[in-house]
Amino acid sequence: MIVYGRNAVREAQRGRRRVLRLWEQGDVPDDELERLCGSPDHQGLVAEVERFPYVDAAELLTPEDALVVALDQIQDPQNLGAICRSAEGAGASGIVLPERGGVEVTPAVCRASAGAVEHLAIARVRNLADFLAAAKHDGAWVYGAESGAEVPYWKPDYRGRVVIVLGSEGKGLRPRVRAGCDQLVGLPLRGRLESLNVAATAAVLLYEIVRQRTEP
Amino acid sequence: MIVYGRNAVREAQRGRRRVLRLWEQGDVPDDELERLCGSPDHQGLVAEVERFPYVDAAELLTPEDALVVALDQIQDPQNLGAICRSAEGAGASGIVLPERGGVEVTPAVCRASAGAVEHLAIARVRNLADFLAAAKHDGAWVYGAESGAEVPYWKPDYRGRVVIVLGSEGKGLRPRVRAGCDQLVGLPLRGRLESLNVAATAAVLLYEIVRQRTEP
């Protein structure tokens, strides 16, 4: 797999994957770098690395204070990358993605995450609703983020095992995933728009949990 | 000025600017739409609108609970757009940008904001440090966000007039801007990366202020 951009390549070198090959500006023609990445956004640094080491979803829930972010069919690599970066910063246990219907860890996601994916546990599951059911069985509380939810996101007590679930851009949570949440929470909207960006929502929820867990 | 994308065009139609012309998919050849936007990301909807109505920065501080976001040379239109969307959602009084050295409200910013810029007061100032000094003179408290700041962002009491200041991607706050802050606050980092994305940081700070002001 190709990784490109200064941060993404540096973190790949510090991370779990073996770096198989490295190209810097000048090693090959610029248009060849761009062709390798499928993007002009490589900042003169491109690496070939092993494929992304997805983990087993069940592992993520082992810690008693596990904090897992489940993403229901996120479409935009920028959003997935941004969520990974915030999750890594907040010390989340990891991310769960459905195998189908959404973006996975692509070169563009690595770039958008500033390399955070190299230090983050990411799992893929066949069925996200089934994962949520299993997580509840393991004692986790499952909070779904939804624009317009009555309960503000700061109301729940986020101690213990927690899964936060975020829906896709535009469509939100699918019915079975929504039904699998213990509680729906929302960010109050004080303007005229009807929703926030999913990566912004993720950052706010993650850091509210950091805040509560730091100063109970 | 050109505005493109479904949300950006819809909000322009609901907002303050006159829409001078509208193109939909099929009205003109696709490559002509793309040429108008400078981007393939138009979703088949493009409008020509009046130029962006920047406001006077001093106005933003009039309310007793003014909440202003000052951005020190943000470079990436995606980040500026995302910050505008979160600021609009959080009910911020507005955004202050320096006239030089950073991105301003371009078509890509309108698109990335999902049209939030149409409902948000945005000002440009010649000198951001001078604006912060004036804001303090008007009774505002000025909080600078900095990775690694000792004070967690949830510590201050954000009642009254507040300005939050965010630095550029990579470089952070310039020395005079940093020196113009009453207090530096940070988001704790629990992973291996040394910073968060500036738009994620903005969302977390804005919603902590919403939280505190909703449930004091």
CSV table of C-alpha atoms in Angstrom, one decimal:
chain,number,residue,atom,x,y,z
A,1,MET,CA,0.0,0.0,0.0
A,2,ILE,CA,1.1,3.5,-0.8
A,3,VAL,CA,1.4,6.2,1.9
A,4,TYR,CA,2.1,9.8,1.0
A,5,GLY,CA,2.7,13.2,2.7
A,6,ARG,CA,5.3,14.2,5.3
A,7,ASN,CA,3.3,13.3,8.4
A,8,ALA,CA,1.8,10.1,7.0
A,9,VAL,CA,5.2,8.8,5.9
A,10,ARG,CA,6.9,9.7,9.2
A,11,GLU,CA,4.2,8.0,11.3
A,12,ALA,CA,4.4,4.9,9.0
A,13,GLN,CA,8.1,4.8,9.8
A,14,ARG,CA,7.4,5.1,13.6
A,15,GLY,CA,4.4,2.7,13.4
A,16,ARG,CA,3.7,-1.0,13.0
A,17,ARG,CA,4.0,-1.5,9.3
A,18,ARG,CA,7.2,-2.3,7.5
A,19,VAL,CA,8.2,0.4,5.0
A,20,LEU,CA,9.2,-1.4,1.8
A,21,ARG,CA,10.3,1.5,-0.3
A,22,LEU,CA,10.6,5.2,0.0
A,23,TRP,CA,10.6,7.9,-2.8
A,24,GLU,CA,11.6,11.5,-2.2
A,25,GLN,CA,11.1,14.5,-4.5
A,26,GLY,CA,13.7,14.1,-7.3
A,27,ASP,CA,14.1,10.3,-7.0
A,28,VAL,CA,11.5,9.9,-9.8
A,29,PRO,CA,9.7,12.5,-12.0
A,30,ASP,CA,7.0,14.5,-10.2
A,31,ASP,CA,4.2,13.1,-12.4
A,32,GLU,CA,5.4,9.6,-11.4
A,33,LEU,CA,5.1,10.5,-7.7
A,34,GLU,CA,1.6,11.8,-8.4
A,35,ARG,CA,0.6,8.7,-10.3
A,36,LEU,CA,1.8,6.5,-7.4
A,37,CYS,CA,-0.3,8.4,-5.0
A,38,GLY,CA,-3.3,9.1,-7.1
A,39,SER,CA,-3.1,12.6,-5.7
A,40,PRO,CA,-0.9,15.7,-6.2
A,41,ASP,CA,-0.9,16.1,-2.4
A,42,HIS,CA,2.3,14.1,-1.6
A,43,GLN,CA,4.6,16.9,-0.4
A,44,GLY,CA,7.5,15.1,-2.1
A,45,LEU,CA,7.4,12.1,0.1
A,46,VAL,CA,5.9,8.7,-0.8
A,47,ALA,CA,6.4,5.3,0.7
A,48,GLU,CA,5.3,1.7,-0.1
A,49,VAL,CA,4.3,0.0,3.1
A,50,GLU,CA,2.7,-3.3,4.1
A,51,ARG,CA,-1.1,-3.5,3.9
A,52,PHE,CA,-3.0,-2.0,6.8
A,53,PRO,CA,-3.1,-4.3,9.8
A,54,TYR,CA,-6.8,-4.3,10.8
A,55,VAL,CA,-7.4,-5.8,14.3
A,56,ASP,CA,-10.2,-8.0,15.6
A,57,ALA,CA,-13.1,-5.8,16.8
A,58,ALA,CA,-13.7,-7.8,20.0
A,59,GLU,CA,-10.2,-6.9,21.2
A,60,LEU,CA,-11.1,-3.2,21.3
A,61,LEU,CA,-13.5,-3.8,24.1
A,62,THR,CA,-11.2,-5.5,26.5
A,63,PRO,CA,-10.2,-2.5,28.7
A,64,GLU,CA,-12.6,-1.7,31.4
A,65,ASP,CA,-12.6,1.9,30.2
A,66,ALA,CA,-12.6,1.0,26.5
A,67,LEU,CA,-13.6,3.9,24.2
A,68,VAL,CA,-14.5,2.7,20.7
A,69,VAL,CA,-15.8,4.8,17.8
A,70,ALA,CA,-18.1,2.9,15.4
A,71,LEU,CA,-18.6,4.5,12.0
A,72,ASP,CA,-21.7,3.7,10.0
A,73,GLN,CA,-20.6,4.0,6.3
A,74,ILE,CA,-18.5,7.2,6.3
A,75,GLN,CA,-18.0,8.1,2.7
A,76,ASP,CA,-15.3,10.8,2.7
A,77,PRO,CA,-11.7,9.8,3.2
A,78,GLN,CA,-11.1,13.3,4.7
A,79,ASN,CA,-13.7,12.7,7.4
A,80,LEU,CA,-12.4,9.2,8.2
A,81,GLY,CA,-8.8,10.5,8.4
A,82,ALA,CA,-9.9,13.4,10.6
A,83,ILE,CA,-11.8,11.1,12.9
A,84,CYS,CA,-8.8,8.8,13.2
A,85,ARG,CA,-6.6,11.7,14.1
A,86,SER,CA,-9.0,12.9,16.9
A,87,ALA,CA,-9.5,9.4,18.2
A,88,GLU,CA,-5.7,8.8,18.4
A,89,GLY,CA,-5.3,12.1,20.2
A,90,ALA,CA,-8.1,11.3,22.7
A,91,GLY,CA,-6.6,7.9,23.4
A,92,ALA,CA,-9.5,5.9,22.1
A,93,SER,CA,-9.2,2.2,22.1
A,94,GLY,CA,-10.0,2.1,18.4
A,95,ILE,CA,-12.3,2.5,15.4
A,96,VAL,CA,-14.8,0.0,14.0
A,97,LEU,CA,-15.8,0.2,10.3
A,98,PRO,CA,-18.3,-1.9,8.4
A,99,GLU,CA,-16.7,-4.1,5.7
A,100,ARG,CA,-19.0,-2.7,3.1
A,101,GLY,CA,-20.7,0.6,2.2
A,102,GLY,CA,-18.1,3.0,3.5
A,103,VAL,CA,-14.5,4.1,3.0
A,104,GLU,CA,-11.7,2.0,4.6
A,105,VAL,CA,-8.1,2.8,5.3
A,106,THR,CA,-6.9,4.1,1.9
A,107,PRO,CA,-3.8,6.2,1.1
A,108,ALA,CA,-6.0,9.4,1.2
A,109,VAL,CA,-7.2,8.4,4.7
A,110,CYS,CA,-3.7,7.9,6.0
A,111,ARG,CA,-2.8,11.3,4.6
A,112,ALA,CA,-5.9,13.0,6.1
A,113,SER,CA,-5.2,11.4,9.5
A,114,ALA,CA,-1.7,12.9,9.6
A,115,GLY,CA,-0.4,9.3,10.1
A,116,ALA,CA,-2.6,8.7,13.2
A,117,VAL,CA,-3.9,5.4,11.6
A,118,GLU,CA,-0.4,4.0,12.1
A,119,HIS,CA,-0.9,4.1,15.9
A,120,LEU,CA,-4.6,3.4,16.1
A,121,ALA,CA,-6.4,0.0,16.3
A,122,ILE,CA,-9.0,-0.2,13.4
A,123,ALA,CA,-11.3,-3.1,12.9
A,124,ARG,CA,-13.7,-4.1,10.2
A,125,VAL,CA,-16.9,-6.0,10.9
A,126,ARG,CA,-19.4,-7.7,8.6
A,127,ASN,CA,-22.4,-6.1,10.4
A,128,LEU,CA,-22.2,-3.0,12.5
A,129,ALA,CA,-25.5,-3.6,14.3
A,130,ASP,CA,-24.3,-7.1,15.4
A,131,PHE,CA,-21.1,-5.5,16.7
A,132,LEU,CA,-23.1,-3.1,18.8
A,133,ALA,CA,-25.2,-6.0,20.2
A,134,ALA,CA,-22.0,-7.9,21.1
A,135,ALA,CA,-20.5,-4.7,22.7
A,136,LYS,CA,-23.7,-4.3,24.9
A,137,HIS,CA,-23.4,-8.0,25.8
A,138,ASP,CA,-19.8,-7.2,27.0
A,139,GLY,CA,-21.1,-4.4,29.2
A,140,ALA,CA,-20.5,-1.4,26.9
A,141,TRP,CA,-22.9,1.5,26.7
A,142,VAL,CA,-23.6,2.5,23.1
A,143,TYR,CA,-24.3,6.2,22.3
A,144,GLY,CA,-25.4,7.2,18.8
A,145,ALA,CA,-24.8,10.7,17.6
A,146,GLU,CA,-27.7,12.2,15.8
A,147,SER,CA,-28.4,15.8,14.8
A,148,GLY,CA,-31.5,16.9,16.6
A,149,ALA,CA,-31.3,14.3,19.4
A,150,GLU,CA,-33.0,15.7,22.5
A,151,VAL,CA,-30.3,14.7,25.0
A,152,PRO,CA,-27.2,16.9,24.8
A,153,TYR,CA,-24.0,15.0,24.4
A,154,TRP,CA,-22.7,16.1,27.8
A,155,LYS,CA,-25.5,14.5,29.8
A,156,PRO,CA,-24.4,10.8,29.8
A,157,ASP,CA,-21.9,9.6,32.3
A,158,TYR,CA,-19.2,8.1,30.1
A,159,ARG,CA,-17.4,6.0,32.6
A,160,GLY,CA,-16.8,2.3,31.8
A,161,ARG,CA,-16.9,0.7,28.4
A,162,VAL,CA,-18.3,3.1,25.8
A,163,VAL,CA,-19.0,2.9,22.1
A,164,ILE,CA,-19.9,6.1,20.2
A,165,VAL,CA,-21.6,5.6,16.9
A,166,LEU,CA,-21.6,8.1,14.1
A,167,GLY,CA,-23.6,7.9,10.9
A,168,SER,CA,-22.6,8.7,7.3
A,169,GLU,CA,-22.5,12.2,5.8
A,170,GLY,CA,-26.0,13.2,4.7
A,171,LYS,CA,-27.7,9.9,5.7
A,172,GLY,CA,-26.9,9.6,9.4
A,173,LEU,CA,-27.4,6.3,11.2
A,174,ARG,CA,-29.1,3.4,9.4
A,175,PRO,CA,-32.3,2.1,11.2
A,176,ARG,CA,-30.8,-1.1,12.6
A,177,VAL,CA,-27.7,0.7,13.8
A,178,ARG,CA,-29.8,3.5,15.3
A,179,ALA,CA,-31.9,0.9,17.1
A,180,GLY,CA,-28.8,-0.8,18.5
A,181,CYS,CA,-27.9,2.3,20.5
A,182,ASP,CA,-28.7,2.6,24.2
A,183,GLN,CA,-29.1,6.4,23.8
A,184,LEU,CA,-29.0,9.0,21.1
A,185,VAL,CA,-27.2,12.2,21.9
A,186,GLY,CA,-26.8,15.4,20.0
A,187,LEU,CA,-24.8,18.6,19.8
A,188,PRO,CA,-27.1,21.5,20.2
A,189,LEU,CA,-27.4,23.7,17.1
A,190,ARG,CA,-27.6,27.4,17.6
A,191,GLY,CA,-27.4,28.5,14.0
A,192,ARG,CA,-29.5,27.9,10.9
A,193,LEU,CA,-27.8,24.8,9.5
A,194,GLU,CA,-29.3,21.4,10.5
A,195,SER,CA,-26.2,19.4,11.1
A,196,LEU,CA,-22.5,19.5,11.9
A,197,ASN,CA,-19.7,17.8,10.1
A,198,VAL,CA,-19.3,14.2,11.3
A,199,ALA,CA,-15.6,14.7,12.1
A,200,ALA,CA,-16.3,17.8,14.2
A,201,THR,CA,-19.1,15.8,16.0
A,202,ALA,CA,-16.6,13.0,16.7
A,203,ALA,CA,-14.0,15.4,18.1
A,204,VAL,CA,-16.5,17.0,20.4
A,205,LEU,CA,-17.8,13.7,21.7
A,206,LEU,CA,-14.4,12.2,22.2
A,207,TYR,CA,-13.1,15.1,24.1
A,208,GLU,CA,-16.2,15.3,26.3
A,209,ILE,CA,-15.3,11.8,27.3
A,210,VAL,CA,-11.7,12.7,27.9
A,211,ARG,CA,-12.9,15.7,30.0
A,212,GLN,CA,-15.3,13.6,32.1
A,213,ARG,CA,-12.7,10.9,32.7
A,214,THR,CA,-10.1,13.4,33.7
A,215,GLU,CA,-12.2,15.4,36.1
A,216,PRO,CA,-15.1,13.2,37.2
B,1,MET,CA,-18.2,35.1,-6.8
B,2,ILE,CA,-18.9,31.4,-7.6
B,3,VAL,CA,-20.5,29.1,-5.1
B,4,TYR,CA,-20.8,25.4,-5.8
B,5,GLY,CA,-22.3,22.2,-4.3
B,6,ARG,CA,-25.8,21.5,-3.1
B,7,ASN,CA,-25.5,22.8,0.4
B,8,ALA,CA,-23.4,25.8,-0.4
B,9,VAL,CA,-25.8,26.9,-3.2
B,10,ARG,CA,-29.0,26.3,-1.1
B,11,GLU,CA,-27.6,28.3,1.9
B,12,ALA,CA,-26.5,31.1,-0.5
B,13,GLN,CA,-30.2,31.2,-1.7
B,14,ARG,CA,-31.4,31.4,2.0
B,15,GLY,CA,-28.6,33.8,3.0
B,16,ARG,CA,-27.6,37.5,2.6
B,17,ARG,CA,-26.2,37.5,-0.8
B,18,ARG,CA,-28.1,38.0,-4.0
B,19,VAL,CA,-27.8,35.0,-6.4
B,20,LEU,CA,-27.1,36.4,-9.8
B,21,ARG,CA,-27.1,33.2,-11.8
B,22,LEU,CA,-27.6,29.5,-11.4
B,23,TRP,CA,-26.4,26.6,-13.4
B,24,GLU,CA,-27.6,23.1,-13.0
B,25,GLN,CA,-26.2,19.9,-14.5
B,26,GLY,CA,-27.1,19.8,-18.1
B,27,ASP,CA,-27.5,23.6,-18.5
B,28,VAL,CA,-23.9,23.7,-19.8
B,29,PRO,CA,-21.3,21.0,-20.5
B,30,ASP,CA,-19.9,19.3,-17.4
B,31,ASP,CA,-16.3,20.5,-18.1
B,32,GLU,CA,-17.7,24.1,-18.2
B,33,LEU,CA,-19.2,23.6,-14.7
B,34,GLU,CA,-15.9,22.3,-13.5
B,35,ARG,CA,-14.1,25.2,-15.1
B,36,LEU,CA,-16.4,27.7,-13.4
B,37,CYS,CA,-15.8,26.2,-10.0
B,38,GLY,CA,-12.1,25.3,-10.4
B,39,SER,CA,-13.2,22.0,-8.9
B,40,PRO,CA,-15.0,18.8,-10.0
B,41,ASP,CA,-16.8,18.8,-6.6
B,42,HIS,CA,-19.9,20.8,-7.7
B,43,GLN,CA,-22.5,18.1,-7.4
B,44,GLY,CA,-24.2,19.6,-10.5
B,45,LEU,CA,-25.1,22.9,-8.9
B,46,VAL,CA,-23.3,26.2,-9.3
B,47,ALA,CA,-24.3,29.7,-8.6
B,48,GLU,CA,-22.8,33.2,-9.2
B,49,VAL,CA,-23.5,35.3,-6.2
B,50,GLU,CA,-22.5,38.7,-4.9
B,51,ARG,CA,-19.1,39.1,-3.3
B,52,PHE,CA,-18.8,37.9,0.3
B,53,PRO,CA,-20.1,40.6,2.7
B,54,TYR,CA,-17.4,40.8,5.3
B,55,VAL,CA,-18.4,42.7,8.5
B,56,ASP,CA,-16.6,45.0,10.7
B,57,ALA,CA,-14.6,43.1,13.4
B,58,ALA,CA,-15.6,45.5,16.2
B,59,GLU,CA,-19.3,44.6,15.7
B,60,LEU,CA,-18.6,41.0,16.7
B,61,LEU,CA,-17.8,42.0,20.2
B,62,THR,CA,-21.0,43.9,20.9
B,63,PRO,CA,-23.0,41.2,22.7
B,64,GLU,CA,-22.2,40.7,26.4
B,65,ASP,CA,-21.7,37.0,25.7
B,66,ALA,CA,-19.9,37.5,22.4
B,67,LEU,CA,-18.0,34.4,21.2
B,68,VAL,CA,-15.5,35.2,18.5
B,69,VAL,CA,-13.1,32.8,16.8
B,70,ALA,CA,-9.9,34.5,15.6
B,71,LEU,CA,-7.8,32.5,13.1
B,72,ASP,CA,-4.1,33.2,12.7
B,73,GLN,CA,-3.3,32.4,9.1
B,74,ILE,CA,-5.2,29.2,8.4
B,75,GLN,CA,-4.0,27.9,5.1
B,76,ASP,CA,-6.4,25.1,4.1
B,77,PRO,CA,-9.8,26.0,2.7
B,78,GLN,CA,-11.2,22.7,4.1
B,79,ASN,CA,-10.1,23.7,7.6
B,80,LEU,CA,-11.5,27.3,7.3
B,81,GLY,CA,-14.8,25.9,5.9
B,82,ALA,CA,-15.1,23.3,8.7
B,83,ILE,CA,-14.4,25.9,11.4
B,84,CYS,CA,-17.1,28.1,9.9
B,85,ARG,CA,-19.6,25.3,10.0
B,86,SER,CA,-18.8,24.4,13.6
B,87,ALA,CA,-18.9,28.1,14.6
B,88,GLU,CA,-22.3,28.6,12.9
B,89,GLY,CA,-23.6,25.5,14.7
B,90,ALA,CA,-22.3,26.6,18.1
B,91,GLY,CA,-24.0,30.1,17.6
B,92,ALA,CA,-20.7,32.0,17.6
B,93,SER,CA,-20.8,35.7,17.0
B,94,GLY,CA,-18.4,35.4,14.2
B,95,ILE,CA,-14.9,34.8,12.8
B,96,VAL,CA,-11.9,37.1,12.5
B,97,LEU,CA,-9.3,36.5,9.8
B,98,PRO,CA,-6.1,38.5,9.1
B,99,GLU,CA,-6.2,40.3,5.7
B,100,ARG,CA,-2.9,38.6,4.7
B,101,GLY,CA,-1.2,35.3,5.1
B,102,GLY,CA,-4.2,33.0,5.3
B,103,VAL,CA,-7.1,31.8,3.2
B,104,GLU,CA,-10.2,34.0,3.0
B,105,VAL,CA,-13.8,33.1,2.0
B,106,THR,CA,-13.2,31.4,-1.4
B,107,PRO,CA,-15.6,29.1,-3.3
B,108,ALA,CA,-13.8,26.1,-1.8
B,109,VAL,CA,-14.4,27.5,1.7
B,110,CYS,CA,-18.1,28.1,1.0
B,111,ARG,CA,-18.4,24.4,-0.2
B,112,ALA,CA,-16.4,23.0,2.8
B,113,SER,CA,-18.6,25.0,5.2
B,114,ALA,CA,-21.7,23.4,3.7
B,115,GLY,CA,-22.9,27.0,3.2
B,116,ALA,CA,-22.5,28.0,6.9
B,117,VAL,CA,-20.6,31.1,5.8
B,118,GLU,CA,-23.8,32.5,4.4
B,119,HIS,CA,-25.2,32.9,7.9
B,120,LEU,CA,-22.0,33.7,9.8
B,121,ALA,CA,-20.4,37.1,10.4
B,122,ILE,CA,-16.8,37.1,9.2
B,123,ALA,CA,-14.4,40.0,9.5
B,124,ARG,CA,-11.0,40.7,8.2
B,125,VAL,CA,-8.5,42.7,10.1
B,126,ARG,CA,-5.2,44.2,9.2
B,127,ASN,CA,-3.4,43.0,12.3
B,128,LEU,CA,-4.7,40.2,14.4
B,129,ALA,CA,-2.6,41.1,17.5
B,130,ASP,CA,-4.1,44.6,17.4
B,131,PHE,CA,-7.6,43.1,17.2
B,132,LEU,CA,-6.9,41.0,20.3
B,133,ALA,CA,-5.7,44.0,22.2
B,134,ALA,CA,-8.9,45.9,21.2
B,135,ALA,CA,-11.0,42.9,22.3
B,136,LYS,CA,-9.3,42.9,25.7
B,137,HIS,CA,-9.9,46.6,26.0
B,138,ASP,CA,-13.6,45.9,25.3
B,139,GLY,CA,-13.7,43.4,28.2
B,140,ALA,CA,-13.2,40.1,26.3
B,141,TRP,CA,-11.0,37.3,27.5
B,142,VAL,CA,-8.7,35.9,24.9
B,143,TYR,CA,-7.9,32.2,24.9
B,144,GLY,CA,-5.2,30.9,22.6
B,145,ALA,CA,-5.3,27.2,21.7
B,146,GLU,CA,-1.9,25.6,21.7
B,147,SER,CA,-0.9,21.9,21.5
B,148,GLY,CA,0.9,21.1,24.7
B,149,ALA,CA,-0.5,24.0,26.7
B,150,GLU,CA,-0.6,23.0,30.4
B,151,VAL,CA,-4.1,24.3,31.1
B,152,PRO,CA,-6.8,21.9,29.7
B,153,TYR,CA,-9.4,23.7,27.6
B,154,TRP,CA,-12.2,22.9,30.0
B,155,LYS,CA,-10.6,24.8,33.0
B,156,PRO,CA,-11.5,28.4,32.1
B,157,ASP,CA,-14.9,29.9,32.9
B,158,TYR,CA,-16.1,31.0,29.5
B,159,ARG,CA,-18.9,33.3,30.6
B,160,GLY,CA,-18.9,36.9,29.2
B,161,ARG,CA,-17.1,38.1,26.0
B,162,VAL,CA,-14.7,35.4,24.8
B,163,VAL,CA,-12.3,35.3,21.9
B,164,ILE,CA,-10.7,32.0,21.0
B,165,VAL,CA,-7.6,32.1,18.9
B,166,LEU,CA,-6.3,29.2,16.7
B,167,GLY,CA,-3.0,29.1,14.8
B,168,SER,CA,-2.2,27.9,11.4
B,169,GLU,CA,-1.7,24.3,10.5
B,170,GLY,CA,1.9,23.3,11.3
B,171,LYS,CA,3.1,26.7,12.6
B,172,GLY,CA,0.6,27.4,15.3
B,173,LEU,CA,0.2,30.9,16.8
B,174,ARG,CA,2.7,33.6,15.8
B,175,PRO,CA,4.6,35.2,18.7
B,176,ARG,CA,2.7,38.5,18.8
B,177,VAL,CA,-0.6,36.8,18.6
B,178,ARG,CA,0.4,34.3,21.2
B,179,ALA,CA,1.5,37.1,23.5
B,180,GLY,CA,-1.8,38.8,23.0
B,181,CYS,CA,-3.7,35.9,24.6
B,182,ASP,CA,-4.8,36.1,28.3
B,183,GLN,CA,-4.4,32.3,28.6
B,184,LEU,CA,-3.2,29.4,26.5
B,185,VAL,CA,-5.3,26.2,26.7
B,186,GLY,CA,-4.8,22.8,25.1
B,187,LEU,CA,-6.6,19.6,24.4
B,188,PRO,CA,-4.8,16.8,26.3
B,189,LEU,CA,-3.1,14.3,23.9
B,190,ARG,CA,-3.3,10.7,24.9
B,191,GLY,CA,-1.7,9.2,21.8
B,192,ARG,CA,1.6,9.5,20.0
B,193,LEU,CA,0.8,12.4,17.7
B,194,GLU,CA,1.8,15.8,18.8
B,195,SER,CA,-1.2,17.9,17.6
B,196,LEU,CA,-4.8,17.7,16.5
B,197,ASN,CA,-6.3,19.1,13.4
B,198,VAL,CA,-7.2,22.8,13.8
B,199,ALA,CA,-10.8,22.3,12.8
B,200,ALA,CA,-11.3,19.5,15.4
B,201,THR,CA,-9.7,21.7,18.0
B,202,ALA,CA,-12.1,24.6,17.1
B,203,ALA,CA,-15.1,22.3,17.4
B,204,VAL,CA,-14.1,21.0,20.8
B,205,LEU,CA,-13.5,24.5,22.2
B,206,LEU,CA,-16.7,25.9,20.7
B,207,TYR,CA,-18.8,23.2,22.1
B,208,GLU,CA,-17.2,23.3,25.6
B,209,ILE,CA,-18.3,26.9,25.6
B,210,VAL,CA,-21.8,26.0,24.5
B,211,ARG,CA,-21.8,23.3,27.3
B,212,GLN,CA,-20.7,25.7,30.0
B,213,ARG,CA,-23.1,28.4,28.9
B,214,THR,CA,-26.0,25.9,28.8
B,215,GLU,CA,-25.3,24.3,32.1
B,216,PRO,CA,-23.3,26.6,34.3
